[in-house]
Amino acid sequence: MKVKAYTVNSFAKSIEGGNPAGVVLNADHLSENDMKKIAGIIGFSETAFVMKSDLADFKVRFFTPKEEVDLCGHATIATFYTLSMQDYIKIGKYSQETKAGILNVELKEDLLIMMQQNTPSYYEIISKKEIADSLNITLAEMIEDLPVQIVSTGLRDIIVPIKNIDMLNSINPDFRKVAEISSKYNTIGYHIFTLESLNSSSAYCRNLAPLYGIPEESATGTSNGALACYLFKYGKINNDHTSHIVIEQGYSMKKPSEIVVDLTTQEKEILEVKVGGKASNLFEIEVEI
């Protein structure tokens, strides 16, 4: 069976930047096993499969080369960019049914795509020593007044604060240990960040998810939603009812990416989380399974 698919770069800051995702439209006839095979053949960190939904405008399932995940930020951006470019949708607001719930997505006039994520859940604070050991760094390289903590706006990530960009870029992780610790705490992986940036952004980060077959990813929407909420919780971004946060990722991989997070807040509470960015480099491919 031959299946038409698309490849898209999400969150791209430059032509070579962003995070590639696969997108398969009209995927209702595909079995779960078919979707796993297609995701494996395409080989990107995630591939999205778009189907009809009785509950939302679209149903979207996300597969890594190894298994299904509840939600994927960059593959959502890729999905709605593809739907737009193939004339399924126009500028406006839509909803997607995912395993993380029914979430809203907005396609803006400048083709910025913003997607709703869940309001944050804050979980365990983890020993910095345990994390430092898996990253082959010392405790002195971590920011003293910020914890290592699991945060989720749809997927559980371990948020790790590092002092500066040079230290962050030089990290050479022990991926086996990172995968073991990710599994131990039932998380997707590590989202490592510094408050330093290259372009006057709110943070600069790297994302490691070897447990899911992704040693490092160049742009992650869900993880940066969680990071923005973490920064708000610990007073590192302004509390002015609507915070517009820009986060840099992928530079360590020579794939410059920019993720936008909008937080709607009231006093110390986050009422809404939206994550978004732009996409480019849409190509049609054929996959045989």
PDB file of N, CA, C and O in Angstrom, residues 202-243:
ATOM      1  N   SER A 202      13.581  34.853  26.038  1.00  0.00           N
ATOM      2  CA  SER A 202      13.401  34.554  27.462  1.00  0.00           C
ATOM      3  C   SER A 202      14.288  33.408  27.928  1.00  0.00           C
ATOM      4  O   SER A 202      14.645  33.331  29.101  1.00  0.00           O
ATOM      5  N   ALA A 203      14.628  32.495  27.020  1.00  0.00           N
ATOM      6  CA  ALA A 203      15.461  31.349  27.389  1.00  0.00           C
ATOM      7  C   ALA A 203      16.046  30.716  26.129  1.00  0.00           C
ATOM      8  O   ALA A 203      15.594  30.976  25.003  1.00  0.00           O
ATOM      9  N   TYR A 204      17.044  29.872  26.352  1.00  0.00           N
ATOM     10  CA  TYR A 204      17.744  29.119  25.289  1.00  0.00           C
ATOM     11  C   TYR A 204      17.806  27.690  25.806  1.00  0.00           C
ATOM     12  O   TYR A 204      18.135  27.460  26.983  1.00  0.00           O
ATOM     13  N   CYS A 205      17.487  26.705  24.958  1.00  0.00           N
ATOM     14  CA  CYS A 205      17.352  25.363  25.524  1.00  0.00           C
ATOM     15  C   CYS A 205      17.794  24.246  24.582  1.00  0.00           C
ATOM     16  O   CYS A 205      18.013  24.449  23.385  1.00  0.00           O
ATOM     17  N   ARG A 206      17.904  23.054  25.171  1.00  0.00           N
ATOM     18  CA  ARG A 206      18.116  21.802  24.446  1.00  0.00           C
ATOM     19  C   ARG A 206      17.119  20.780  25.002  1.00  0.00           C
ATOM     20  O   ARG A 206      16.717  20.870  26.175  1.00  0.00           O
ATOM     21  N   ASN A 207      16.728  19.811  24.176  1.00  0.00           N
ATOM     22  CA  ASN A 207      15.758  18.813  24.610  1.00  0.00           C
ATOM     23  C   ASN A 207      16.277  17.412  24.301  1.00  0.00           C
ATOM     24  O   ASN A 207      16.671  17.119  23.165  1.00  0.00           O
ATOM     25  N   LEU A 208      16.278  16.539  25.311  1.00  0.00           N
ATOM     26  CA  LEU A 208      16.791  15.178  25.180  1.00  0.00           C
ATOM     27  C   LEU A 208      15.675  14.181  25.488  1.00  0.00           C
ATOM     28  O   LEU A 208      15.070  14.244  26.556  1.00  0.00           O
ATOM     29  N   ALA A 209      15.406  13.260  24.548  1.00  0.00           N
ATOM     30  CA  ALA A 209      14.361  12.254  24.782  1.00  0.00           C
ATOM     31  C   ALA A 209      14.804  10.878  24.269  1.00  0.00           C
ATOM     32  O   ALA A 209      14.124  10.250  23.458  1.00  0.00           O
ATOM     33  N   PRO A 210      15.958  10.387  24.744  1.00  0.00           N
ATOM     34  CA  PRO A 210      16.468   9.106  24.231  1.00  0.00           C
ATOM     35  C   PRO A 210      15.559   7.920  24.550  1.00  0.00           C
ATOM     36  O   PRO A 210      15.588   6.912  23.836  1.00  0.00           O
ATOM     37  N   LEU A 211      14.746   8.031  25.605  1.00  0.00           N
ATOM     38  CA  LEU A 211      13.810   6.951  25.937  1.00  0.00           C
ATOM     39  C   LEU A 211      12.852   6.688  24.783  1.00  0.00           C
ATOM     40  O   LEU A 211      12.382   5.570  24.589  1.00  0.00           O
ATOM     41  N   TYR A 212      12.558   7.725  24.011  1.00  0.00           N
ATOM     42  CA  TYR A 212      11.641   7.607  22.873  1.00  0.00           C
ATOM     43  C   TYR A 212      12.387   7.588  21.533  1.00  0.00           C
ATOM     44  O   TYR A 212      11.815   7.873  20.488  1.00  0.00           O
ATOM     45  N   GLY A 213      13.667   7.281  21.583  1.00  0.00           N
ATOM     46  CA  GLY A 213      14.447   7.164  20.357  1.00  0.00           C
ATOM     47  C   GLY A 213      14.864   8.500  19.774  1.00  0.00           C
ATOM     48  O   GLY A 213      15.227   8.580  18.602  1.00  0.00           O
ATOM     49  N   ILE A 214      14.817   9.559  20.589  1.00  0.00           N
ATOM     50  CA  ILE A 214      15.173  10.905  20.118  1.00  0.00           C
ATOM     51  C   ILE A 214      16.314  11.429  21.003  1.00  0.00           C
ATOM     52  O   ILE A 214      16.069  12.018  22.059  1.00  0.00           O
ATOM     53  N   PRO A 215      17.577  11.207  20.614  1.00  0.00           N
ATOM     54  CA  PRO A 215      18.670  11.692  21.459  1.00  0.00           C
ATOM     55  C   PRO A 215      18.555  13.192  21.750  1.00  0.00           C
ATOM     56  O   PRO A 215      18.660  13.621  22.898  1.00  0.00           O
ATOM     57  N   GLU A 216      18.344  13.991  20.681  1.00  0.00           N
ATOM     58  CA  GLU A 216      18.144  15.429  20.873  1.00  0.00           C
ATOM     59  C   GLU A 216      17.200  15.943  19.797  1.00  0.00           C
ATOM     60  O   GLU A 216      17.238  15.499  18.658  1.00  0.00           O
ATOM     61  N   GLU A 217      16.356  16.897  20.199  1.00  0.00           N
ATOM     62  CA  GLU A 217      15.351  17.440  19.291  1.00  0.00           C
ATOM     63  C   GLU A 217      15.565  18.942  19.151  1.00  0.00           C
ATOM     64  O   GLU A 217      15.900  19.624  20.125  1.00  0.00           O
ATOM     65  N   SER A 218      15.353  19.453  17.943  1.00  0.00           N
ATOM     66  CA  SER A 218      15.699  20.851  17.666  1.00  0.00           C
ATOM     67  C   SER A 218      14.606  21.857  18.021  1.00  0.00           C
ATOM     68  O   SER A 218      14.885  23.050  18.118  1.00  0.00           O
ATOM     69  N   ALA A 219      13.368  21.402  18.212  1.00  0.00           N
ATOM     70  CA  ALA A 219      12.286  22.321  18.615  1.00  0.00           C
ATOM     71  C   ALA A 219      11.143  21.499  19.177  1.00  0.00           C
ATOM     72  O   ALA A 219      10.616  20.623  18.503  1.00  0.00           O
ATOM     73  N   THR A 220      10.764  21.792  20.412  1.00  0.00           N
ATOM     74  CA  THR A 220       9.718  21.009  21.081  1.00  0.00           C
ATOM     75  C   THR A 220       8.665  21.945  21.674  1.00  0.00           C
ATOM     76  O   THR A 220       8.947  22.692  22.604  1.00  0.00           O
ATOM     77  N   GLY A 221       7.457  21.870  21.140  1.00  0.00           N
ATOM     78  CA  GLY A 221       6.394  22.765  21.595  1.00  0.00           C
ATOM     79  C   GLY A 221       5.917  22.477  23.006  1.00  0.00           C
ATOM     80  O   GLY A 221       5.811  23.376  23.841  1.00  0.00           O
ATOM     81  N   THR A 222       5.635  21.209  23.299  1.00  0.00           N
ATOM     82  CA  THR A 222       5.099  20.879  24.623  1.00  0.00           C
ATOM     83  C   THR A 222       6.118  21.186  25.726  1.00  0.00           C
ATOM     84  O   THR A 222       5.760  21.722  26.773  1.00  0.00           O
ATOM     85  N   SER A 223       7.372  20.861  25.483  1.00  0.00           N
ATOM     86  CA  SER A 223       8.407  21.101  26.505  1.00  0.00           C
ATOM     87  C   SER A 223       8.568  22.588  26.788  1.00  0.00           C
ATOM     88  O   SER A 223       8.786  22.991  27.935  1.00  0.00           O
ATOM     89  N   ASN A 224       8.470  23.413  25.758  1.00  0.00           N
ATOM     90  CA  ASN A 224       8.626  24.852  25.976  1.00  0.00           C
ATOM     91  C   ASN A 224       7.386  25.472  26.606  1.00  0.00           C
ATOM     92  O   ASN A 224       7.488  26.488  27.297  1.00  0.00           O
ATOM     93  N   GLY A 225       6.217  24.872  26.383  1.00  0.00           N
ATOM     94  CA  GLY A 225       5.042  25.279  27.148  1.00  0.00           C
ATOM     95  C   GLY A 225       5.271  25.040  28.626  1.00  0.00           C
ATOM     96  O   GLY A 225       4.999  25.902  29.474  1.00  0.00           O
ATOM     97  N   ALA A 226       5.801  23.858  28.949  1.00  0.00           N
ATOM     98  CA  ALA A 226       6.110  23.526  30.343  1.00  0.00           C
ATOM     99  C   ALA A 226       7.188  24.455  30.904  1.00  0.00           C
ATOM    100  O   ALA A 226       7.086  24.929  32.050  1.00  0.00           O
ATOM    101  N   LEU A 227       8.227  24.742  30.095  1.00  0.00           N
ATOM    102  CA  LEU A 227       9.299  25.630  30.552  1.00  0.00           C
ATOM    103  C   LEU A 227       8.773  27.029  30.858  1.00  0.00           C
ATOM    104  O   LEU A 227       9.133  27.629  31.879  1.00  0.00           O
ATOM    105  N   ALA A 228       7.922  27.570  29.989  1.00  0.00           N
ATOM    106  CA  ALA A 228       7.376  28.911  30.215  1.00  0.00           C
ATOM    107  C   ALA A 228       6.593  28.959  31.526  1.00  0.00           C
ATOM    108  O   ALA A 228       6.696  29.932  32.286  1.00  0.00           O
ATOM    109  N   CYS A 229       5.827  27.907  31.802  1.00  0.00           N
ATOM    110  CA  CYS A 229       5.059  27.855  33.053  1.00  0.00           C
ATOM    111  C   CYS A 229       5.989  27.766  34.265  1.00  0.00           C
ATOM    112  O   CYS A 229       5.743  28.393  35.308  1.00  0.00           O
ATOM    113  N   TYR A 230       7.049  27.004  34.137  1.00  0.00           N
ATOM    114  CA  TYR A 230       8.076  26.891  35.185  1.00  0.00           C
ATOM    115  C   TYR A 230       8.708  28.265  35.447  1.00  0.00           C
ATOM    116  O   TYR A 230       8.870  28.685  36.604  1.00  0.00           O
ATOM    117  N   LEU A 231       9.053  28.982  34.387  1.00  0.00           N
ATOM    118  CA  LEU A 231       9.668  30.312  34.544  1.00  0.00           C
ATOM    119  C   LEU A 231       8.703  31.286  35.210  1.00  0.00           C
ATOM    120  O   LEU A 231       9.111  32.130  36.012  1.00  0.00           O
ATOM    121  N   PHE A 232       7.431  31.161  34.881  1.00  0.00           N
ATOM    122  CA  PHE A 232       6.417  32.008  35.527  1.00  0.00           C
ATOM    123  C   PHE A 232       6.312  31.660  37.018  1.00  0.00           C
ATOM    124  O   PHE A 232       6.311  32.542  37.875  1.00  0.00           O
ATOM    125  N   LYS A 233       6.251  30.387  37.324  1.00  0.00           N
ATOM    126  CA  LYS A 233       6.108  29.930  38.712  1.00  0.00           C
ATOM    127  C   LYS A 233       7.244  30.440  39.587  1.00  0.00           C
ATOM    128  O   LYS A 233       7.027  30.850  40.737  1.00  0.00           O
ATOM    129  N   TYR A 234       8.453  30.459  39.025  1.00  0.00           N
ATOM    130  CA  TYR A 234       9.618  30.849  39.816  1.00  0.00           C
ATOM    131  C   TYR A 234      10.047  32.298  39.577  1.00  0.00           C
ATOM    132  O   TYR A 234      11.170  32.691  39.915  1.00  0.00           O
ATOM    133  N   GLY A 235       9.146  33.097  39.040  1.00  0.00           N
ATOM    134  CA  GLY A 235       9.345  34.542  38.966  1.00  0.00           C
ATOM    135  C   GLY A 235      10.390  35.006  37.963  1.00  0.00           C
ATOM    136  O   GLY A 235      10.947  36.104  38.110  1.00  0.00           O
ATOM    137  N   LYS A 236      10.651  34.222  36.926  1.00  0.00           N
ATOM    138  CA  LYS A 236      11.673  34.599  35.942  1.00  0.00           C
ATOM    139  C   LYS A 236      11.090  35.307  34.715  1.00  0.00           C
ATOM    140  O   LYS A 236      11.836  35.730  33.839  1.00  0.00           O
ATOM    141  N   ILE A 237       9.765  35.405  34.639  1.00  0.00           N
ATOM    142  CA  ILE A 237       9.118  36.221  33.608  1.00  0.00           C
ATOM    143  C   ILE A 237       8.068  37.091  34.271  1.00  0.00           C
ATOM    144  O   ILE A 237       7.573  36.780  35.357  1.00  0.00           O
ATOM    145  N   ASN A 238       7.724  38.183  33.628  1.00  0.00           N
ATOM    146  CA  ASN A 238       6.831  39.168  34.230  1.00  0.00           C
ATOM    147  C   ASN A 238       5.413  38.631  34.382  1.00  0.00           C
ATOM    148  O   ASN A 238       4.912  37.901  33.533  1.00  0.00           O
ATOM    149  N   ASN A 239       4.765  39.051  35.455  1.00  0.00           N
ATOM    150  CA  ASN A 239       3.371  38.703  35.698  1.00  0.00           C
ATOM    151  C   ASN A 239       2.515  39.898  35.298  1.00  0.00           C
ATOM    152  O   ASN A 239       2.212  40.760  36.106  1.00  0.00           O
ATOM    153  N   ASP A 240       2.155  39.977  34.005  1.00  0.00           N
ATOM    154  CA  ASP A 240       1.400  41.143  33.538  1.00  0.00           C
ATOM    155  C   ASP A 240       0.144  40.721  32.776  1.00  0.00           C
ATOM    156  O   ASP A 240      -0.273  41.351  31.812  1.00  0.00           O
ATOM    157  N   HIS A 241      -0.470  39.628  33.213  1.00  0.00           N
ATOM    158  CA  HIS A 241      -1.735  39.089  32.672  1.00  0.00           C
ATOM    159  C   HIS A 241      -1.551  38.363  31.333  1.00  0.00           C
ATOM    160  O   HIS A 241      -2.147  37.329  31.117  1.00  0.00           O
ATOM    161  N   THR A 242      -0.752  38.906  30.441  1.00  0.00           N
ATOM    162  CA  THR A 242      -0.439  38.181  29.211  1.00  0.00           C
ATOM    163  C   THR A 242       1.063  38.272  28.968  1.00  0.00           C
ATOM    164  O   THR A 242       1.586  39.355  28.735  1.00  0.00           O
ATOM    165  N   SER A 243       1.728  37.151  29.064  1.00  0.00           N
ATOM    166  CA  SER A 243       3.174  37.117  28.870  1.00  0.00           C
ATOM    167  C   SER A 243       3.475  36.502  27.514  1.00  0.00           C
ATOM    168  O   SER A 243       3.015  35.401  27.204  1.00  0.00           O
TER     169      SER A 243
END
